[in-house]
Coordinates of C-alpha atoms and ligand atoms in Angstrom, one line a residue:
M1 CA -0.7 21.1 15.7
N2 CA -1.8 20.8 19.4
L3 CA -3.7 23.7 20.5
I4 CA -3.2 24.7 24.0
G5 CA -4.0 27.9 25.6
G6 CA -5.1 29.3 22.2
Q7 CA -1.7 28.7 20.4
W8 CA -1.2 26.0 17.8
L9 CA 2.0 24.2 19.1
P10 CA 3.9 21.2 17.9
A11 CA 4.2 18.1 20.3
R12 CA 6.8 19.1 23.0
S13 CA 8.8 16.3 22.2
G14 CA 8.9 17.5 18.5
R15 CA 7.8 14.1 17.5
T16 CA 5.1 13.5 14.5
M17 CA 2.9 11.3 12.9
E18 CA 2.0 10.9 9.2
D19 CA -1.3 11.2 7.9
R20 CA -2.4 9.7 4.8
N21 CA -5.5 9.2 2.2
P22 CA -7.1 5.8 2.8
A23 CA -7.8 6.2 -1.0
D24 CA -4.1 6.7 -1.9
G25 CA -1.5 5.8 0.3
D26 CA 0.8 7.9 -1.4
D27 CA -1.1 11.4 -0.5
V28 CA 0.1 12.6 3.1
L29 CA -1.9 15.0 4.0
G30 CA 0.8 16.5 6.4
D31 CA 2.7 15.6 9.6
V32 CA 0.7 16.0 12.6
A33 CA 1.9 16.3 16.5
R34 CA 2.6 12.8 18.5
S35 CA 1.9 14.1 21.8
D36 CA 2.9 12.6 25.3
G37 CA 1.9 13.6 28.8
D38 CA 3.7 16.7 28.7
D39 CA 1.5 18.2 25.8
V40 CA -1.3 16.4 28.0
D41 CA -0.1 18.5 31.4
A42 CA 0.1 21.6 29.3
A43 CA -3.3 21.2 27.8
V44 CA -4.8 20.6 31.1
A45 CA -3.1 23.6 32.9
A46 CA -4.4 25.9 30.2
A47 CA -8.1 24.5 30.6
K48 CA -7.8 25.1 34.4
A49 CA -6.7 28.5 33.7
A50 CA -9.3 29.2 31.5
Y51 CA -12.3 27.6 33.7
E52 CA -13.4 29.9 36.2
R53 CA -14.0 32.5 33.7
W54 CA -15.9 30.2 31.3
R55 CA -18.4 28.5 34.2
A56 CA -19.1 32.0 35.0
T57 CA -20.0 32.9 31.5
P58 CA -23.9 32.8 31.4
M59 CA -25.2 29.8 29.6
P60 CA -26.9 31.7 26.9
A61 CA -23.7 33.4 25.9
R62 CA -22.1 30.1 25.8
G63 CA -24.7 29.1 23.8
D64 CA -24.1 32.0 21.3
L65 CA -20.6 30.4 20.6
L66 CA -22.5 27.3 19.2
R67 CA -24.7 29.3 17.3
R68 CA -21.9 31.3 15.7
V69 CA -19.5 28.1 15.0
G70 CA -22.6 26.5 13.4
A71 CA -23.0 29.0 11.0
F72 CA -19.5 28.6 10.2
L73 CA -19.6 25.2 9.8
E74 CA -22.7 25.6 7.7
R75 CA -20.0 28.1 5.3
D76 CA -17.4 25.8 5.2
K77 CA -19.2 22.5 4.7
D78 CA -17.9 21.9 1.3
E79 CA -14.4 22.4 2.0
L80 CA -14.5 20.4 5.4
S81 CA -16.4 17.6 3.7
R82 CA -13.8 17.7 1.0
L83 CA -11.1 17.7 3.6
M84 CA -12.5 14.7 5.5
T85 CA -13.0 12.5 2.4
R86 CA -9.5 13.0 1.5
E87 CA -8.6 12.4 5.3
M88 CA -11.0 9.7 6.3
G89 CA -12.0 8.0 3.1
K90 CA -15.9 8.3 3.0
T91 CA -18.0 9.2 0.4
L92 CA -18.3 13.2 -0.2
K93 CA -22.0 12.6 0.1
E94 CA -21.4 11.0 3.8
A95 CA -18.8 13.6 4.5
R96 CA -21.4 16.4 3.9
G97 CA -24.0 14.7 6.2
D98 CA -21.3 14.4 8.7
V99 CA -20.4 17.8 9.1
Q100 CA -24.4 18.5 8.6
E101 CA -24.5 16.6 12.0
G102 CA -22.2 18.6 13.8
I103 CA -24.5 21.8 12.0
D104 CA -27.7 20.4 13.4
F105 CA -26.4 19.7 17.1
A106 CA -24.8 23.1 17.1
H107 CA -28.2 24.7 16.5
F108 CA -29.9 22.2 18.6
M109 CA -27.7 22.7 21.7
A110 CA -27.5 26.7 21.2
G111 CA -31.4 26.6 21.8
Q112 CA -30.9 24.4 24.9
A113 CA -28.9 27.5 26.3
R114 CA -32.2 29.3 26.8
A115 CA -34.3 25.8 27.8
P116 CA -35.2 25.1 31.5
M117 CA -32.0 23.8 33.4
G118 CA -33.5 22.1 36.3
E119 CA -36.6 22.1 38.5
T120 CA -38.5 23.7 41.2
V121 CA -39.5 21.1 43.9
P122 CA -41.6 21.4 46.8
S123 CA -40.4 21.5 50.4
E124 CA -42.1 19.8 53.3
L125 CA -41.0 22.9 55.0
P126 CA -42.7 26.3 55.3
R127 CA -40.7 29.3 53.5
K128 CA -38.2 26.9 51.7
L129 CA -37.9 26.8 48.3
S130 CA -35.9 23.9 46.7
M131 CA -34.9 23.6 43.0
T132 CA -32.0 21.8 41.0
L133 CA -29.0 23.1 39.1
R134 CA -26.6 21.6 36.6
H135 CA -23.2 22.1 37.7
P136 CA -20.4 21.7 35.2
I137 CA -17.6 19.0 35.9
G138 CA -14.9 21.1 35.5
I139 CA -12.2 19.6 33.0
V140 CA -13.4 16.8 30.7
G141 CA -11.5 14.7 28.4
L142 CA -12.9 13.6 25.0
I143 CA -11.4 11.2 23.1
T144 CA -13.2 10.6 19.6
P145 CA -13.0 8.1 16.8
W146 CA -12.1 8.7 13.0
N147 CA -15.3 7.2 11.6
F148 CA -17.4 10.6 12.1
P149 CA -14.1 13.2 12.5
I150 CA -16.8 16.0 12.7
A151 CA -20.0 14.6 14.0
I152 CA -18.8 12.9 17.0
P153 CA -16.2 15.5 18.1
T154 CA -19.6 17.7 17.8
W155 CA -21.5 15.2 19.8
K156 CA -19.3 15.9 22.8
L157 CA -18.1 19.2 22.4
W158 CA -21.2 21.3 22.1
P159 CA -23.0 19.8 25.7
A160 CA -19.5 20.2 27.5
L161 CA -19.1 23.7 26.4
L162 CA -22.8 24.6 27.0
A163 CA -22.5 23.3 30.2
G164 CA -19.6 25.1 31.4
N165 CA -16.5 22.7 31.2
C166 CA -13.2 23.4 29.7
V167 CA -12.4 20.5 27.4
V168 CA -9.1 18.9 26.5
L169 CA -9.7 16.8 23.1
K170 CA -8.0 14.0 22.0
P171 CA -9.0 13.2 18.3
A172 CA -8.4 10.1 16.3
E173 CA -4.6 9.5 14.9
D174 CA -6.3 8.7 11.6
T175 CA -8.4 12.2 11.2
P176 CA -6.4 15.1 12.8
L177 CA -6.7 17.6 10.4
C178 CA -10.6 17.3 10.8
A179 CA -10.5 17.9 14.2
Q180 CA -7.8 21.2 13.6
R181 CA -10.4 22.8 10.9
L182 CA -13.1 22.1 13.5
L183 CA -11.2 24.4 16.2
E184 CA -10.2 26.8 13.9
L185 CA -13.8 27.3 13.5
L186 CA -14.6 27.3 16.9
I187 CA -11.7 30.2 17.5
E188 CA -12.8 32.1 14.5
A189 CA -16.8 31.9 16.4
G190 CA -15.3 33.3 19.7
L191 CA -13.8 30.3 21.4
P192 CA -11.7 31.9 24.3
A193 CA -8.1 30.7 24.9
G194 CA -7.9 27.6 27.2
V195 CA -11.6 26.8 26.6
V196 CA -11.0 23.8 24.4
N197 CA -7.5 22.7 23.8
V198 CA -6.5 19.6 21.4
V199 CA -3.5 16.8 21.9
Q200 CA -2.9 15.2 18.8
G201 CA -1.6 11.4 19.0
I202 CA -2.2 8.1 19.6
G203 CA -4.4 6.4 22.5
E204 CA -1.5 4.6 24.2
E205 CA 0.3 7.8 24.7
A206 CA -2.2 11.2 24.7
G207 CA -5.3 9.4 25.2
A208 CA -3.8 7.1 28.1
A209 CA -2.1 10.4 29.9
L210 CA -5.2 12.5 29.4
V211 CA -7.5 9.7 30.9
A212 CA -4.9 9.4 33.8
H213 CA -4.7 12.7 34.5
A214 CA -5.8 13.8 38.0
D215 CA -7.4 17.0 37.1
V216 CA -9.4 15.9 34.3
G217 CA -13.0 15.0 36.1
A218 CA -14.8 13.3 33.2
V219 CA -13.9 11.2 30.3
S220 CA -16.2 11.0 27.5
F221 CA -14.9 8.0 24.9
T222 CA -16.2 7.0 21.5
G223 CA -14.6 3.7 20.3
S224 CA -13.8 0.2 20.8
L225 CA -15.1 -2.2 23.8
D226 CA -11.3 -3.1 24.5
T227 CA -10.5 0.1 24.9
G228 CA -13.1 1.5 26.9
R229 CA -12.4 -1.1 29.5
L230 CA -9.1 0.1 29.8
I231 CA -10.3 3.7 30.3
A232 CA -13.2 2.5 32.4
A233 CA -10.7 0.6 34.7
E234 CA -8.3 3.8 35.3
C235 CA -11.4 6.0 35.6
G236 CA -12.9 3.6 38.4
R237 CA -9.4 3.7 40.0
Q238 CA -9.3 7.4 40.5
M239 CA -13.3 7.5 41.0
K240 CA -13.7 9.8 37.8
R241 CA -17.1 10.1 35.8
Y242 CA -16.8 8.1 32.4
S243 CA -18.9 8.0 29.8
M244 CA -18.5 5.1 27.1
E245 CA -20.0 4.9 23.5
L246 CA -18.3 1.6 22.5
G247 CA -19.2 -1.3 19.8
S248 CA -22.3 -2.9 18.6
K249 CA -23.5 -5.8 16.6
N250 CA -26.7 -4.1 15.1
V251 CA -29.5 -6.0 13.3
S252 CA -32.3 -5.6 11.1
I253 CA -35.3 -8.1 11.2
V254 CA -37.1 -8.6 7.7
M255 CA -40.6 -10.5 8.4
P256 CA -42.2 -12.4 5.8
D257 CA -45.0 -9.7 5.2
A258 CA -42.1 -6.7 4.8
D259 CA -41.8 -4.7 1.8
V260 CA -38.7 -6.5 0.5
E261 CA -37.5 -3.7 -1.9
L262 CA -37.7 -1.6 0.8
A263 CA -36.1 -3.9 3.4
V264 CA -33.0 -4.2 0.5
E265 CA -32.7 -0.9 0.0
G266 CA -32.4 0.1 3.7
I267 CA -30.2 -2.8 4.8
A268 CA -27.8 -2.3 2.0
W269 CA -27.7 1.2 3.4
G270 CA -27.4 0.2 7.0
A271 CA -24.7 -2.6 5.9
F272 CA -22.7 -0.7 3.5
A273 CA -22.6 3.0 4.1
T274 CA -19.0 4.4 5.1
S275 CA -18.3 0.6 4.1
G276 CA -19.5 -0.6 7.3
Q277 CA -17.4 1.5 9.7
R278 CA -20.4 2.9 11.6
C279 CA -21.1 1.6 15.4
T280 CA -24.5 1.8 13.9
A281 CA -24.0 -0.7 10.6
T282 CA -26.2 -3.4 10.0
S283 CA -23.8 -6.1 10.4
R284 CA -26.6 -9.0 11.0
V285 CA -30.2 -9.4 9.6
V286 CA -32.3 -11.7 10.8
S287 CA -34.3 -12.7 7.6
L288 CA -38.1 -14.7 7.6
H289 CA -38.6 -13.5 4.2
P290 CA -37.7 -16.0 1.4
E291 CA -36.7 -13.4 -1.5
F292 CA -34.5 -11.4 0.8
A293 CA -31.2 -12.8 0.4
D294 CA -31.0 -12.9 -3.3
A295 CA -32.5 -9.6 -3.7
L296 CA -29.8 -8.3 -1.5
V297 CA -27.0 -9.8 -3.6
D298 CA -28.7 -8.3 -6.6
K299 CA -28.4 -5.1 -4.9
V300 CA -24.9 -5.3 -3.7
V301 CA -23.1 -6.6 -6.8
T302 CA -24.0 -3.6 -8.5
Y303 CA -21.8 -1.5 -6.2
R304 CA -18.9 0.7 -7.4
L305 CA -16.0 0.9 -5.5
G306 CA -13.6 3.8 -5.7
P307 CA -12.2 6.7 -4.0
G308 CA -15.0 8.7 -2.0
S309 CA -14.0 11.9 -4.5
D310 CA -15.4 10.4 -7.0
E311 CA -19.1 11.0 -6.9
S312 CA -20.4 7.8 -8.5
V313 CA -18.7 5.6 -6.0
D314 CA -20.8 4.0 -3.6
L315 CA -18.1 2.1 -1.5
A316 CA -15.2 4.0 -0.6
P317 CA -12.1 2.6 1.1
L318 CA -11.5 1.2 4.7
I319 CA -9.5 3.6 7.1
N320 CA -6.1 2.0 6.8
R321 CA -4.5 -1.3 5.8
A322 CA -4.8 -2.7 9.6
Q323 CA -8.6 -2.1 9.4
R324 CA -8.6 -3.8 5.9
D325 CA -6.4 -7.2 7.1
R326 CA -9.0 -6.9 10.4
V327 CA -11.9 -7.2 8.0
M328 CA -10.2 -10.1 6.1
D329 CA -9.3 -12.0 9.0
Y330 CA -13.1 -11.9 9.9
I331 CA -14.3 -12.9 6.6
R332 CA -11.5 -16.0 6.8
V333 CA -13.4 -16.8 10.2
G334 CA -16.7 -16.6 8.7
R335 CA -15.4 -19.1 5.7
E336 CA -14.0 -21.5 7.9
D337 CA -17.3 -22.2 9.8
D338 CA -19.4 -24.6 8.1
R339 CA -22.6 -23.1 9.5
A340 CA -22.4 -19.9 6.9
R341 CA -22.4 -19.3 3.1
L342 CA -20.6 -16.9 1.4
L343 CA -23.0 -15.4 -0.9
T344 CA -21.2 -12.4 -2.7
G345 CA -17.9 -10.6 -2.0
G346 CA -15.3 -11.8 0.6
H347 CA -12.3 -10.4 -1.2
V348 CA -9.8 -7.6 -1.0
V349 CA -10.4 -5.5 -4.5
D350 CA -6.9 -3.9 -5.5
S351 CA -7.2 -3.7 -9.2
G352 CA -5.6 -0.9 -11.3
E353 CA -5.5 2.6 -9.1
L354 CA -7.8 0.9 -6.3
A355 CA -4.6 -1.0 -5.3
K356 CA -3.3 2.6 -3.8
G357 CA -6.6 2.1 -1.5
N358 CA -8.2 0.0 1.4
Y359 CA -10.9 -1.7 -0.5
V360 CA -12.9 -4.8 0.5
A361 CA -15.8 -6.2 -1.9
P362 CA -19.1 -5.7 0.0
T363 CA -19.7 -9.2 1.7
V364 CA -22.8 -11.0 2.5
F365 CA -23.1 -14.2 4.4
A366 CA -26.1 -16.5 4.6
D367 CA -27.4 -19.1 7.0
A368 CA -25.3 -17.6 9.8
S369 CA -26.1 -18.9 13.1
P370 CA -26.4 -16.3 16.0
S371 CA -23.7 -17.7 17.9
M372 CA -21.0 -17.6 15.3
R373 CA -18.1 -15.0 15.5
I374 CA -19.0 -12.6 12.3
A375 CA -22.6 -12.7 14.3
Q376 CA -21.3 -11.6 17.4
E377 CA -18.2 -9.5 17.1
E378 CA -18.1 -6.2 15.8
I379 CA -16.5 -6.4 12.4
F380 CA -16.4 -2.4 11.2
G381 CA -16.3 -3.3 7.2
P382 CA -18.4 -3.9 4.5
V383 CA -19.6 -7.2 5.9
T384 CA -23.3 -8.5 7.1
A385 CA -24.7 -11.9 8.0
I386 CA -28.1 -13.1 7.3
I387 CA -29.4 -15.3 10.2
P388 CA -32.7 -17.4 9.3
A389 CA -35.2 -17.5 11.7
G390 CA -38.7 -19.2 12.0
D391 CA -41.1 -16.7 13.7
L392 CA -40.8 -13.3 15.5
D393 CA -40.2 -14.9 18.7
E394 CA -37.1 -16.4 16.9
A395 CA -36.0 -13.4 15.4
I396 CA -36.0 -11.3 18.7
A397 CA -34.2 -13.7 20.4
A398 CA -31.4 -13.7 17.9
A399 CA -31.7 -10.3 17.7
N400 CA -31.3 -10.1 21.5
S401 CA -28.2 -12.7 21.6
T402 CA -25.3 -10.3 21.7
Q403 CA -23.6 -8.5 24.5
F404 CA -24.3 -5.1 22.6
G405 CA -27.1 -3.0 22.1
L406 CA -27.1 0.1 20.0
S407 CA -29.4 0.1 16.8
A408 CA -32.0 -2.4 15.8
S409 CA -34.5 -2.4 13.1
I410 CA -37.6 -4.2 11.9
Y411 CA -38.9 -4.1 8.6
T412 CA -42.9 -5.3 8.5
N413 CA -46.2 -3.7 7.8
D414 CA -47.7 -5.8 10.8
V415 CA -48.5 -3.6 13.6
N416 CA -48.2 -6.2 16.3
A417 CA -44.9 -7.6 15.0
A418 CA -43.5 -3.6 14.9
M419 CA -44.9 -3.3 18.1
R420 CA -43.4 -6.0 19.9
A421 CA -39.9 -5.4 18.3
V422 CA -40.0 -1.8 19.8
T423 CA -41.0 -3.0 23.0
E424 CA -38.8 -6.4 23.2
L425 CA -35.4 -5.4 21.6
E426 CA -32.6 -4.5 23.9
F427 CA -31.2 -1.6 21.8
G428 CA -30.9 2.1 22.7
I429 CA -32.2 2.8 19.2
V430 CA -35.1 0.8 17.3
Y431 CA -36.4 1.7 14.0
V432 CA -39.6 0.3 12.4
N433 CA -39.2 0.0 8.4
A434 CA -35.9 2.3 8.5
P435 CA -31.9 1.3 8.5
T436 CA -30.4 0.8 11.6
I437 CA -28.2 4.3 10.5
G438 CA -29.2 7.7 10.7
A439 CA -29.7 8.7 13.9
E440 CA -31.1 12.3 14.3
V441 CA -29.6 14.5 16.8
Q442 CA -32.2 15.7 18.6
L443 CA -32.9 12.1 19.9
P444 CA -30.7 10.1 22.9
F445 CA -28.1 8.1 21.2
G446 CA -26.5 5.1 22.8
G447 CA -26.7 1.7 23.4
M448 CA -27.8 -0.8 26.2
K449 CA -25.5 -3.6 27.4
R450 CA -21.8 -3.5 27.0
T451 CA -22.2 -0.5 24.2
G452 CA -22.3 2.0 27.0
N453 CA -22.3 2.5 30.4
G454 CA -25.7 4.4 30.5
F455 CA -25.2 7.6 29.1
R456 CA -26.5 9.0 25.8
E457 CA -25.3 11.4 23.3
A458 CA -27.0 13.9 21.5
G459 CA -30.5 15.0 22.6
P460 CA -31.1 17.0 25.5
H461 CA -29.8 14.2 27.6
A462 CA -26.3 15.1 26.3
L463 CA -25.6 17.5 29.2
D464 CA -26.0 14.5 31.4
E465 CA -22.4 13.3 30.7
F466 CA -21.0 16.8 31.6
S467 CA -22.9 18.2 34.4
E468 CA -23.6 17.3 38.1
W469 CA -26.9 17.7 39.6
K470 CA -26.9 20.0 42.5
A471 CA -30.1 20.2 45.1
V472 CA -30.3 23.8 46.5
S473 CA -32.9 25.0 48.9
I474 CA -33.3 28.4 50.4
D475 CA -34.8 28.6 53.6
F476 CA -36.4 32.2 54.1
S477 CA -38.2 31.4 57.4
A478 CA -35.5 32.9 59.6
R479 CA -35.4 30.1 62.0
L480 CA -34.2 26.6 62.1
Q481 CA -36.4 24.3 60.5
K482 CA -35.6 20.3 60.6
A483 CA -36.7 18.2 57.8
Q484 CA -38.1 14.7 58.8
F485 CA -39.0 16.6 62.2
A486 CA -42.6 17.1 63.3
E487 CA -43.1 21.0 64.6
G488 CA -41.7 21.6 68.0
E489 CA -39.4 18.3 68.0
Ligands
UN1_1 C1 -21.2 6.2 14.8 O1 -21.1 5.5 14.0 O2 -20.1 6.0 15.8 O3 -26.8 6.9 12.9 C2 -22.3 7.2 14.9 C3 -25.6 7.1 12.4 C4 -24.7 8.2 12.5 C5 -23.8 8.4 13.5 C6 -23.1 7.3 13.7 N1 -26.0 9.8 12.7 O4 -25.5 6.1 11.7

């Protein structure tokens, strides 16, 4: 259902789309509204009608809403996690982590509601006080992906709401019900009608209409580089703000002195958690360690594949058949390139019950060169490529040799190597002796180069996506004072 002005409604056209379980294609969760421009128009109009009142609500009162919704998410964490596993596929443990990110960020942002929101600044003139204030954008459009169906909508919703905006959310078509449950909890927490509206549907229809709507002042998008380019072009044409969290090709460097067991554990987790469907997934490893590749394979071959609802499963299904085919295409590209060797995996797993889902075996390539397609393009599946390097200079150069720059890590006990990696890696997130995944919500999340356009989500900087700076000066001299002019001029 769509949420428009506080009411749950079907699409105006009456059209629907199916919502299926990635582990069991026969399990249909429901038929969901498939919206178009008419629904977007109604949602934006509802957001506009609610805006003045919401903008005028004191920030701590807006923060209270987030505190309350955080508590409800905590209360319903188990139920939501189960829904997420059924709708999106990831393991229950990971689904709980996804919901927990939303809870943590609700509490973090609720606290920000009472933090300083600007600065006082000296004036060059006497009896004049200057300060900076944050001002909301107005109506913002949020377009979110399926891989973190609760966490990512909350990364955008909480700061957008705290900053005083009204919202139209277009959730991913693969995870509409997670978004609907999240909104039900927001309503229970006291969300005023129209402050957040939801239009379910597909990107080319509902998403495109939202981006193009003249009354939407900013668009926040997480997804692929290709879609990001389309959105950026339209926003640029209309001169509206856009913040982009796009693809990446993350990397872990394993130095010869690394604790190889720790590196294997961390990189296996980074590469194969969520079956590699994270924008922070470790899809490349630059290894200088002679034992690393074999040790990684020894670990990966023990992985159990199956539905995420089975607590003993390590690798859950991919989101849908199209994604499985896409991942298999990349594996074929890797196999056809003589520069790399397939060490393990490389095939679909569809025996017995698994035939109902979209499973690909965890796949490791070795001897890859940095310029290969599997080392350059985002795969979003359980595939990683090991690139050899002779020394740290070469390793850092290989790590930096992509158009993306979200998350990187280095495994070493050498402080000089670690500090060089920290300062020289062109990535927005860098870890030492830890995986590329697992970002915490109090830190800025975002990437360099083509991973984004400079904004950061989470952390206190999240408000920058959703507010304008206003420079305010109050002259209490009761005379005309001219900046940049000497007294009496
Ligand atoms: C994403 O894949 O888009 O750092 C977000 C992590 C998670 C968030 C990933 N906390 O892997």
